[in-house]
Amino acid sequence: MRITAPHATTPAAIAGALEVDPAVGLSRSAATARLAEVGPNQIEPARRPSLLHTVWDSITEPFLLLLTAAGIGAVLLGETRDGLLVLGGLVPIIAADVVVAYRSERALEELRSAAAPRAVVVRDGEPLEIPAAELVPGDVLVLATGDVVPADGRLIAERGLLVDRSTLTGEAVPEAGSTLPDDPGAAIVDRHSMVYAGTSIVGGRGRAIVTATGAATEVAAIATALGSRDPRRSPLERELDRLVRILLVAALSLVLITVGLGLARGETLGVSLLAGISAAIAAIPEEPPILLAVVLGLGAFRLLRRGVLVRRLAAQETLGAVDLIITDKTGTLTRNRLTVSDVLRPDGPLTGDARRAALYDALRAEEDAWTAVGRRGSFSSAIGRALAELGADPALDQEELVEAVAPGDDHPWSEVTIRDGAAPRRLAIGASEAVLRLCHVPAAERDDWLGLAHERAGGGGRLLLLAAADGDGPMRPVALVGFADILRDDVRDAIGTARAAGIATLVVTGDHLATAGAIADAAGLAPGEAITGEELRARDDAWLDAALPRLRIVARAVPADKLRLVRRARAGGHTVAVTGDGVNDAPALQHADVGVAMGSGTAVAREASDLVLGDDSFATLMDALRGGRRIVANVQKGLVFLVSTHVALLGFILVATLAGFSQPLLPLQILWLELFIDVSASIAFEREPEEPDAMRRPPRARDRSLLDTPILLRIAGAGGFSAIAALAIMLTLSGSFEHVRWVAYTALVVAQAVRAYANRSLATPLHRLPRNTFLAVACLVAVAGQVAIPLVPPLAEAFHASPLSAIEWGIVAVIALLPAVLAELVRMRRPSSTWVA
């Protein structure tokens, strides 16, 4: 259903070819039929991995390949029973991997669904918002400022339309749209009659008939030509890569030592290789990537349920390090539900018919009030509600409109020309100072208006000045329209939480300085300096770097001011989160460490962001930062547990091998311990609740490793203690080799179970932590398994296990509990320090 050269075809011809009436759009039934024919409007339709694919991915993990080799090797060496048990033990591990993968994929599907872009189309004569994936050729797209174009389309109507085509052409200057056909040979950069998927509407509005969707779009052709690219590794992923490499080197070294010592002692090659494979099974660190995927994936799903959409999973790492929030005021600190509070002149408030007439002119002066698809802005909506309350009809007569110019960076006011009787009439509404510059009034009268504006701005509301002119006559001020935007109920507590967490807050707003100051005071913002954007632009970077710690408000700011603040703050070592909702906020959102878009904002802002707040609230942003700290802390706890486990196993196998034991642990024994590790690390630590003082600690430095040198040394000490204690059992305990090996192995298992629970926090004593029932049950199951295995004959035979005496259980308990008790005592006496059990 692709049309050749739609840019060179008239709108009427396009409509005819696609069998659509531009005024009515497609019918719902016709759209459904076309969707079935052409498929969804997606470059790469989302594919859920099949069950077989998930199972195959699990089977081909290095750890499972080693287990398979160990099982087959045991069978070939005549240990048929042990070999089959090892191979059979793969089933629960694969099952656990598949369950974890299913849960993660399900969470990601929810995230993809929430992040799916939407589009406004005309169907059956009515504007309708639909998922962009349901667009089909022939749909009539309704486009407005801030939209990201969801499909290729031929313009059929436009009013002041400006399109940013930089994603396709690299040309950064927005270009005007046109309904006139272009030259048939025109390149994309010269096709003004077309809008293309992925480009942005940065001004005006328009309508277009969709000519291509999905893989048929121009952006799809570029994506295909570029091919797939590997995603950039996040800092945490790079840190995990480093840990895995270290453990892999240690594992290979251990294998070589084990095999070499076995051969040196006169053992056969097969037995030596089997011992080496067992050592490798204990050492290969396959869990860290699983831990990261599960904690970040399910963590993002938890944030989604709080109203925070995570568009980039790795951004959650950065949330825990944020120490500066650069936030908007309107909608973030306030409710973004404007109501008209005053209609004023210097000589007093307007009432009755005069108030009604001024409000009707104010509505007509708003460029976005003339839209026919329900996209009025907050000021237009507030004025419309005020008119309705006065008994007036807020509907506008489209025939009256001659021209409308939307506000922009260079003209912060809306200007409209209407037919009002015989002569045209010009109306303007916007920031008081800017609109007054358009007016021709005596200096004394100008001072009266400015004084009134300054006086009223101090109350924390918004003020717009309405001006009017007949024909080509001079503009004169008509009235100041005051708007009240009430502070959100939960903002004051959220600001206090940020301050307690060591997170500074800087309000950057286009409002009057007095207005911003009143809202900041009501919100409980920390004392500091307040300046205007004009003052900021007059200062150099050296001044800004020195002033940044004491700044709390930048009023009358433009988007370039916000971007400059972000850049200087990051250059000064801050980790910055920035909120935004407009098209021009996109650069600041992209350059921030964490870009936070408002759910009610433009599609351009959402595309540039890492997080999207469903309710636009600062308190919800603080929930996201709280969740980010919890996520990073849980990744750290999981890593501490995983690394300490491998240190204990590696250390024990190494020292036991050097002490002359040919196979200190059996593959099946290692398999049981690894199964517990996988489940606990992937699921139990993800469920770890937030620590009581998580939001009373300073932010984590962004360049600080999760496992810094002091923590690694304490991990080595705790894991090394378990390894040496287990070897001491084998050297000193009387009984058969199999029995003392089982006692030593039991000490390792119980120590790991205790260590998992004892390291739920590295700084807070256990009695102060909320419960984690899942982890407690997992630890108890591991210990109960050690008790039960020797009592079940088939399991006892498979594991070469025998019951422990009371004295032996006492020894195991001392070895397992001693590091945990020591760590707990240190945490109680020195709460600010970290300690590993």
PDB file of C-alpha atoms in Angstrom, residues 370-538:
ATOM      1  CA  TRP A 370      -8.360  27.550  18.463  1.00  0.00           C
ATOM      2  CA  THR A 371      -7.457  23.896  18.096  1.00  0.00           C
ATOM      3  CA  ALA A 372     -10.313  21.580  17.231  1.00  0.00           C
ATOM      4  CA  VAL A 373      -8.903  18.373  18.729  1.00  0.00           C
ATOM      5  CA  GLY A 374      -9.023  19.097  22.446  1.00  0.00           C
ATOM      6  CA  ARG A 375      -5.374  20.097  22.842  1.00  0.00           C
ATOM      7  CA  ARG A 376      -5.816  23.367  24.643  1.00  0.00           C
ATOM      8  CA  GLY A 377      -3.007  24.341  26.967  1.00  0.00           C
ATOM      9  CA  SER A 378      -3.308  24.942  30.696  1.00  0.00           C
ATOM     10  CA  PHE A 379      -3.930  28.713  30.400  1.00  0.00           C
ATOM     11  CA  SER A 380      -6.558  28.295  27.696  1.00  0.00           C
ATOM     12  CA  SER A 381      -8.258  25.529  29.669  1.00  0.00           C
ATOM     13  CA  ALA A 382      -8.292  27.634  32.858  1.00  0.00           C
ATOM     14  CA  ILE A 383      -9.772  30.632  31.036  1.00  0.00           C
ATOM     15  CA  GLY A 384     -12.367  28.378  29.411  1.00  0.00           C
ATOM     16  CA  ARG A 385     -13.414  26.996  32.788  1.00  0.00           C
ATOM     17  CA  ALA A 386     -13.636  30.501  34.232  1.00  0.00           C
ATOM     18  CA  LEU A 387     -15.891  31.605  31.369  1.00  0.00           C
ATOM     19  CA  ALA A 388     -18.105  28.569  31.863  1.00  0.00           C
ATOM     20  CA  GLU A 389     -18.428  29.433  35.557  1.00  0.00           C
ATOM     21  CA  LEU A 390     -19.592  32.924  34.529  1.00  0.00           C
ATOM     22  CA  GLY A 391     -22.253  31.418  32.256  1.00  0.00           C
ATOM     23  CA  ALA A 392     -20.406  32.218  29.005  1.00  0.00           C
ATOM     24  CA  ASP A 393     -19.763  29.760  26.178  1.00  0.00           C
ATOM     25  CA  PRO A 394     -15.992  29.139  25.878  1.00  0.00           C
ATOM     26  CA  ALA A 395     -16.308  27.805  22.318  1.00  0.00           C
ATOM     27  CA  LEU A 396     -14.603  29.896  19.628  1.00  0.00           C
ATOM     28  CA  ASP A 397     -15.857  30.572  16.106  1.00  0.00           C
ATOM     29  CA  GLN A 398     -13.219  29.197  13.758  1.00  0.00           C
ATOM     30  CA  GLU A 399     -14.355  31.590  11.030  1.00  0.00           C
ATOM     31  CA  GLU A 400     -13.067  34.517  13.086  1.00  0.00           C
ATOM     32  CA  LEU A 401      -9.441  33.361  13.030  1.00  0.00           C
ATOM     33  CA  VAL A 402      -7.157  35.091  10.536  1.00  0.00           C
ATOM     34  CA  GLU A 403      -3.708  34.203  11.899  1.00  0.00           C
ATOM     35  CA  ALA A 404      -2.235  32.769  15.075  1.00  0.00           C
ATOM     36  CA  VAL A 405       1.384  32.744  16.230  1.00  0.00           C
ATOM     37  CA  ALA A 406       2.379  30.463  19.085  1.00  0.00           C
ATOM     38  CA  PRO A 407       4.772  31.590  21.833  1.00  0.00           C
ATOM     39  CA  GLY A 408       8.461  30.926  21.274  1.00  0.00           C
ATOM     40  CA  ASP A 409      11.852  31.564  22.855  1.00  0.00           C
ATOM     41  CA  ASP A 410      12.180  34.914  21.075  1.00  0.00           C
ATOM     42  CA  HIS A 411       8.594  36.008  21.732  1.00  0.00           C
ATOM     43  CA  PRO A 412       7.149  34.706  25.024  1.00  0.00           C
ATOM     44  CA  TRP A 413       3.585  35.647  24.135  1.00  0.00           C
ATOM     45  CA  SER A 414       0.785  34.310  21.962  1.00  0.00           C
ATOM     46  CA  GLU A 415      -0.513  36.623  19.227  1.00  0.00           C
ATOM     47  CA  VAL A 416      -3.734  36.206  17.263  1.00  0.00           C
ATOM     48  CA  THR A 417      -5.454  38.204  14.557  1.00  0.00           C
ATOM     49  CA  ILE A 418      -9.250  37.833  14.374  1.00  0.00           C
ATOM     50  CA  ARG A 419     -12.140  39.268  12.416  1.00  0.00           C
ATOM     51  CA  ASP A 420     -14.129  41.266  14.928  1.00  0.00           C
ATOM     52  CA  GLY A 421     -16.820  43.004  12.959  1.00  0.00           C
ATOM     53  CA  ALA A 422     -15.627  44.887   9.897  1.00  0.00           C
ATOM     54  CA  ALA A 423     -12.007  45.437  10.920  1.00  0.00           C
ATOM     55  CA  PRO A 424      -9.419  42.891  12.021  1.00  0.00           C
ATOM     56  CA  ARG A 425      -8.331  42.949  15.637  1.00  0.00           C
ATOM     57  CA  ARG A 426      -5.008  41.887  17.099  1.00  0.00           C
ATOM     58  CA  LEU A 427      -4.738  40.258  20.538  1.00  0.00           C
ATOM     59  CA  ALA A 428      -1.626  39.272  22.507  1.00  0.00           C
ATOM     60  CA  ILE A 429      -1.219  37.551  25.853  1.00  0.00           C
ATOM     61  CA  GLY A 430       1.920  36.504  27.664  1.00  0.00           C
ATOM     62  CA  ALA A 431       4.571  37.533  30.171  1.00  0.00           C
ATOM     63  CA  SER A 432       3.878  41.033  31.480  1.00  0.00           C
ATOM     64  CA  GLU A 433       7.233  42.612  30.651  1.00  0.00           C
ATOM     65  CA  ALA A 434       7.295  41.141  27.151  1.00  0.00           C
ATOM     66  CA  VAL A 435       3.746  42.174  26.232  1.00  0.00           C
ATOM     67  CA  LEU A 436       4.250  45.665  27.649  1.00  0.00           C
ATOM     68  CA  ARG A 437       7.152  46.096  25.219  1.00  0.00           C
ATOM     69  CA  LEU A 438       4.608  45.661  22.427  1.00  0.00           C
ATOM     70  CA  CYS A 439       2.368  48.367  23.846  1.00  0.00           C
ATOM     71  CA  HIS A 440       2.512  52.107  23.289  1.00  0.00           C
ATOM     72  CA  VAL A 441       1.717  53.663  26.667  1.00  0.00           C
ATOM     73  CA  PRO A 442       3.129  56.535  28.696  1.00  0.00           C
ATOM     74  CA  ALA A 443       5.972  55.693  31.066  1.00  0.00           C
ATOM     75  CA  ALA A 444       3.831  56.353  34.149  1.00  0.00           C
ATOM     76  CA  GLU A 445       1.132  53.959  32.961  1.00  0.00           C
ATOM     77  CA  ARG A 446       3.784  51.353  32.125  1.00  0.00           C
ATOM     78  CA  ASP A 447       5.148  51.650  35.667  1.00  0.00           C
ATOM     79  CA  ASP A 448       1.635  51.185  37.045  1.00  0.00           C
ATOM     80  CA  TRP A 449       1.186  47.943  35.113  1.00  0.00           C
ATOM     81  CA  LEU A 450       4.637  46.659  36.072  1.00  0.00           C
ATOM     82  CA  GLY A 451       4.077  47.549  39.715  1.00  0.00           C
ATOM     83  CA  LEU A 452       0.747  45.709  39.737  1.00  0.00           C
ATOM     84  CA  ALA A 453       2.367  42.686  38.096  1.00  0.00           C
ATOM     85  CA  HIS A 454       5.192  42.627  40.633  1.00  0.00           C
ATOM     86  CA  GLU A 455       2.816  43.027  43.558  1.00  0.00           C
ATOM     87  CA  ARG A 456       0.543  40.190  42.453  1.00  0.00           C
ATOM     88  CA  ALA A 457       3.407  37.890  41.450  1.00  0.00           C
ATOM     89  CA  GLY A 458       4.561  37.806  45.053  1.00  0.00           C
ATOM     90  CA  GLY A 459       1.576  35.668  45.956  1.00  0.00           C
ATOM     91  CA  GLY A 460       2.898  32.656  44.073  1.00  0.00           C
ATOM     92  CA  GLY A 461       0.481  32.737  41.139  1.00  0.00           C
ATOM     93  CA  ARG A 462       1.002  33.190  37.413  1.00  0.00           C
ATOM     94  CA  LEU A 463       0.190  36.447  35.616  1.00  0.00           C
ATOM     95  CA  LEU A 464      -0.404  37.068  31.929  1.00  0.00           C
ATOM     96  CA  LEU A 465      -0.956  40.474  30.428  1.00  0.00           C
ATOM     97  CA  LEU A 466      -3.646  40.810  27.783  1.00  0.00           C
ATOM     98  CA  ALA A 467      -3.198  43.518  25.152  1.00  0.00           C
ATOM     99  CA  ALA A 468      -5.302  44.449  22.127  1.00  0.00           C
ATOM    100  CA  ALA A 469      -5.129  46.628  19.018  1.00  0.00           C
ATOM    101  CA  ASP A 470      -7.689  47.563  16.383  1.00  0.00           C
ATOM    102  CA  GLY A 471      -6.410  47.036  12.861  1.00  0.00           C
ATOM    103  CA  ASP A 472      -2.925  48.447  12.499  1.00  0.00           C
ATOM    104  CA  GLY A 473      -3.298  50.633  15.573  1.00  0.00           C
ATOM    105  CA  PRO A 474      -1.021  50.500  18.588  1.00  0.00           C
ATOM    106  CA  MET A 475      -1.271  47.755  21.178  1.00  0.00           C
ATOM    107  CA  ARG A 476      -2.633  48.771  24.560  1.00  0.00           C
ATOM    108  CA  PRO A 477      -2.783  46.715  27.778  1.00  0.00           C
ATOM    109  CA  VAL A 478      -6.281  45.494  28.659  1.00  0.00           C
ATOM    110  CA  ALA A 479      -5.996  43.451  31.849  1.00  0.00           C
ATOM    111  CA  LEU A 480      -3.747  41.293  33.943  1.00  0.00           C
ATOM    112  CA  VAL A 481      -5.129  37.769  34.224  1.00  0.00           C
ATOM    113  CA  GLY A 482      -3.983  36.028  37.392  1.00  0.00           C
ATOM    114  CA  PHE A 483      -3.764  32.252  37.655  1.00  0.00           C
ATOM    115  CA  ALA A 484      -3.379  30.220  40.815  1.00  0.00           C
ATOM    116  CA  ASP A 485      -1.497  26.932  40.733  1.00  0.00           C
ATOM    117  CA  ILE A 486      -1.727  25.292  44.143  1.00  0.00           C
ATOM    118  CA  LEU A 487       1.257  23.521  45.691  1.00  0.00           C
ATOM    119  CA  ARG A 488       0.996  19.735  45.655  1.00  0.00           C
ATOM    120  CA  ASP A 489       0.093  18.273  49.035  1.00  0.00           C
ATOM    121  CA  ASP A 490       3.106  15.930  49.195  1.00  0.00           C
ATOM    122  CA  VAL A 491       5.789  18.265  47.865  1.00  0.00           C
ATOM    123  CA  ARG A 492       6.895  19.734  51.208  1.00  0.00           C
ATOM    124  CA  ASP A 493       7.589  16.273  52.631  1.00  0.00           C
ATOM    125  CA  ALA A 494       9.372  15.260  49.418  1.00  0.00           C
ATOM    126  CA  ILE A 495      11.631  18.331  49.528  1.00  0.00           C
ATOM    127  CA  GLY A 496      12.451  17.488  53.161  1.00  0.00           C
ATOM    128  CA  THR A 497      13.268  13.917  52.185  1.00  0.00           C
ATOM    129  CA  ALA A 498      15.601  15.164  49.458  1.00  0.00           C
ATOM    130  CA  ARG A 499      17.412  17.450  51.892  1.00  0.00           C
ATOM    131  CA  ALA A 500      17.824  14.640  54.443  1.00  0.00           C
ATOM    132  CA  ALA A 501      19.219  12.421  51.687  1.00  0.00           C
ATOM    133  CA  GLY A 502      21.864  14.980  50.760  1.00  0.00           C
ATOM    134  CA  ILE A 503      20.127  15.927  47.500  1.00  0.00           C
ATOM    135  CA  ALA A 504      20.037  19.629  46.641  1.00  0.00           C
ATOM    136  CA  THR A 505      17.060  21.076  44.754  1.00  0.00           C
ATOM    137  CA  LEU A 506      17.294  23.919  42.231  1.00  0.00           C
ATOM    138  CA  VAL A 507      14.075  25.330  40.768  1.00  0.00           C
ATOM    139  CA  VAL A 508      14.405  26.589  37.183  1.00  0.00           C
ATOM    140  CA  THR A 509      11.251  28.225  35.888  1.00  0.00           C
ATOM    141  CA  GLY A 510       9.989  30.730  33.384  1.00  0.00           C
ATOM    142  CA  ASP A 511       7.886  32.393  36.076  1.00  0.00           C
ATOM    143  CA  HIS A 512       8.422  35.742  37.738  1.00  0.00           C
ATOM    144  CA  LEU A 513      11.079  35.717  40.439  1.00  0.00           C
ATOM    145  CA  ALA A 514       8.593  36.636  43.174  1.00  0.00           C
ATOM    146  CA  THR A 515       6.197  33.905  42.022  1.00  0.00           C
ATOM    147  CA  ALA A 516       8.908  31.267  42.075  1.00  0.00           C
ATOM    148  CA  GLY A 517      10.117  32.493  45.468  1.00  0.00           C
ATOM    149  CA  ALA A 518       6.657  32.221  47.011  1.00  0.00           C
ATOM    150  CA  ILE A 519       6.239  28.652  45.773  1.00  0.00           C
ATOM    151  CA  ALA A 520       9.757  27.717  46.921  1.00  0.00           C
ATOM    152  CA  ASP A 521       9.053  29.072  50.407  1.00  0.00           C
ATOM    153  CA  ALA A 522       5.759  27.183  50.587  1.00  0.00           C
ATOM    154  CA  ALA A 523       7.504  23.984  49.472  1.00  0.00           C
ATOM    155  CA  GLY A 524      10.154  24.308  52.192  1.00  0.00           C
ATOM    156  CA  LEU A 525      13.078  24.694  49.808  1.00  0.00           C
ATOM    157  CA  ALA A 526      16.379  25.254  51.580  1.00  0.00           C
ATOM    158  CA  PRO A 527      17.483  28.896  51.905  1.00  0.00           C
ATOM    159  CA  GLY A 528      19.649  30.113  49.086  1.00  0.00           C
ATOM    160  CA  GLU A 529      20.150  32.602  46.303  1.00  0.00           C
ATOM    161  CA  ALA A 530      17.488  33.411  43.702  1.00  0.00           C
ATOM    162  CA  ILE A 531      18.379  35.014  40.380  1.00  0.00           C
ATOM    163  CA  THR A 532      16.802  35.554  36.984  1.00  0.00           C
ATOM    164  CA  GLY A 533      17.855  33.930  33.750  1.00  0.00           C
ATOM    165  CA  GLU A 534      18.985  37.331  32.496  1.00  0.00           C
ATOM    166  CA  GLU A 535      21.330  37.670  35.465  1.00  0.00           C
ATOM    167  CA  LEU A 536      22.587  34.137  34.889  1.00  0.00           C
ATOM    168  CA  ARG A 537      23.357  34.835  31.240  1.00  0.00           C
ATOM    169  CA  ALA A 538      25.324  37.937  32.242  1.00  0.00           C
TER     170      ALA A 538
END
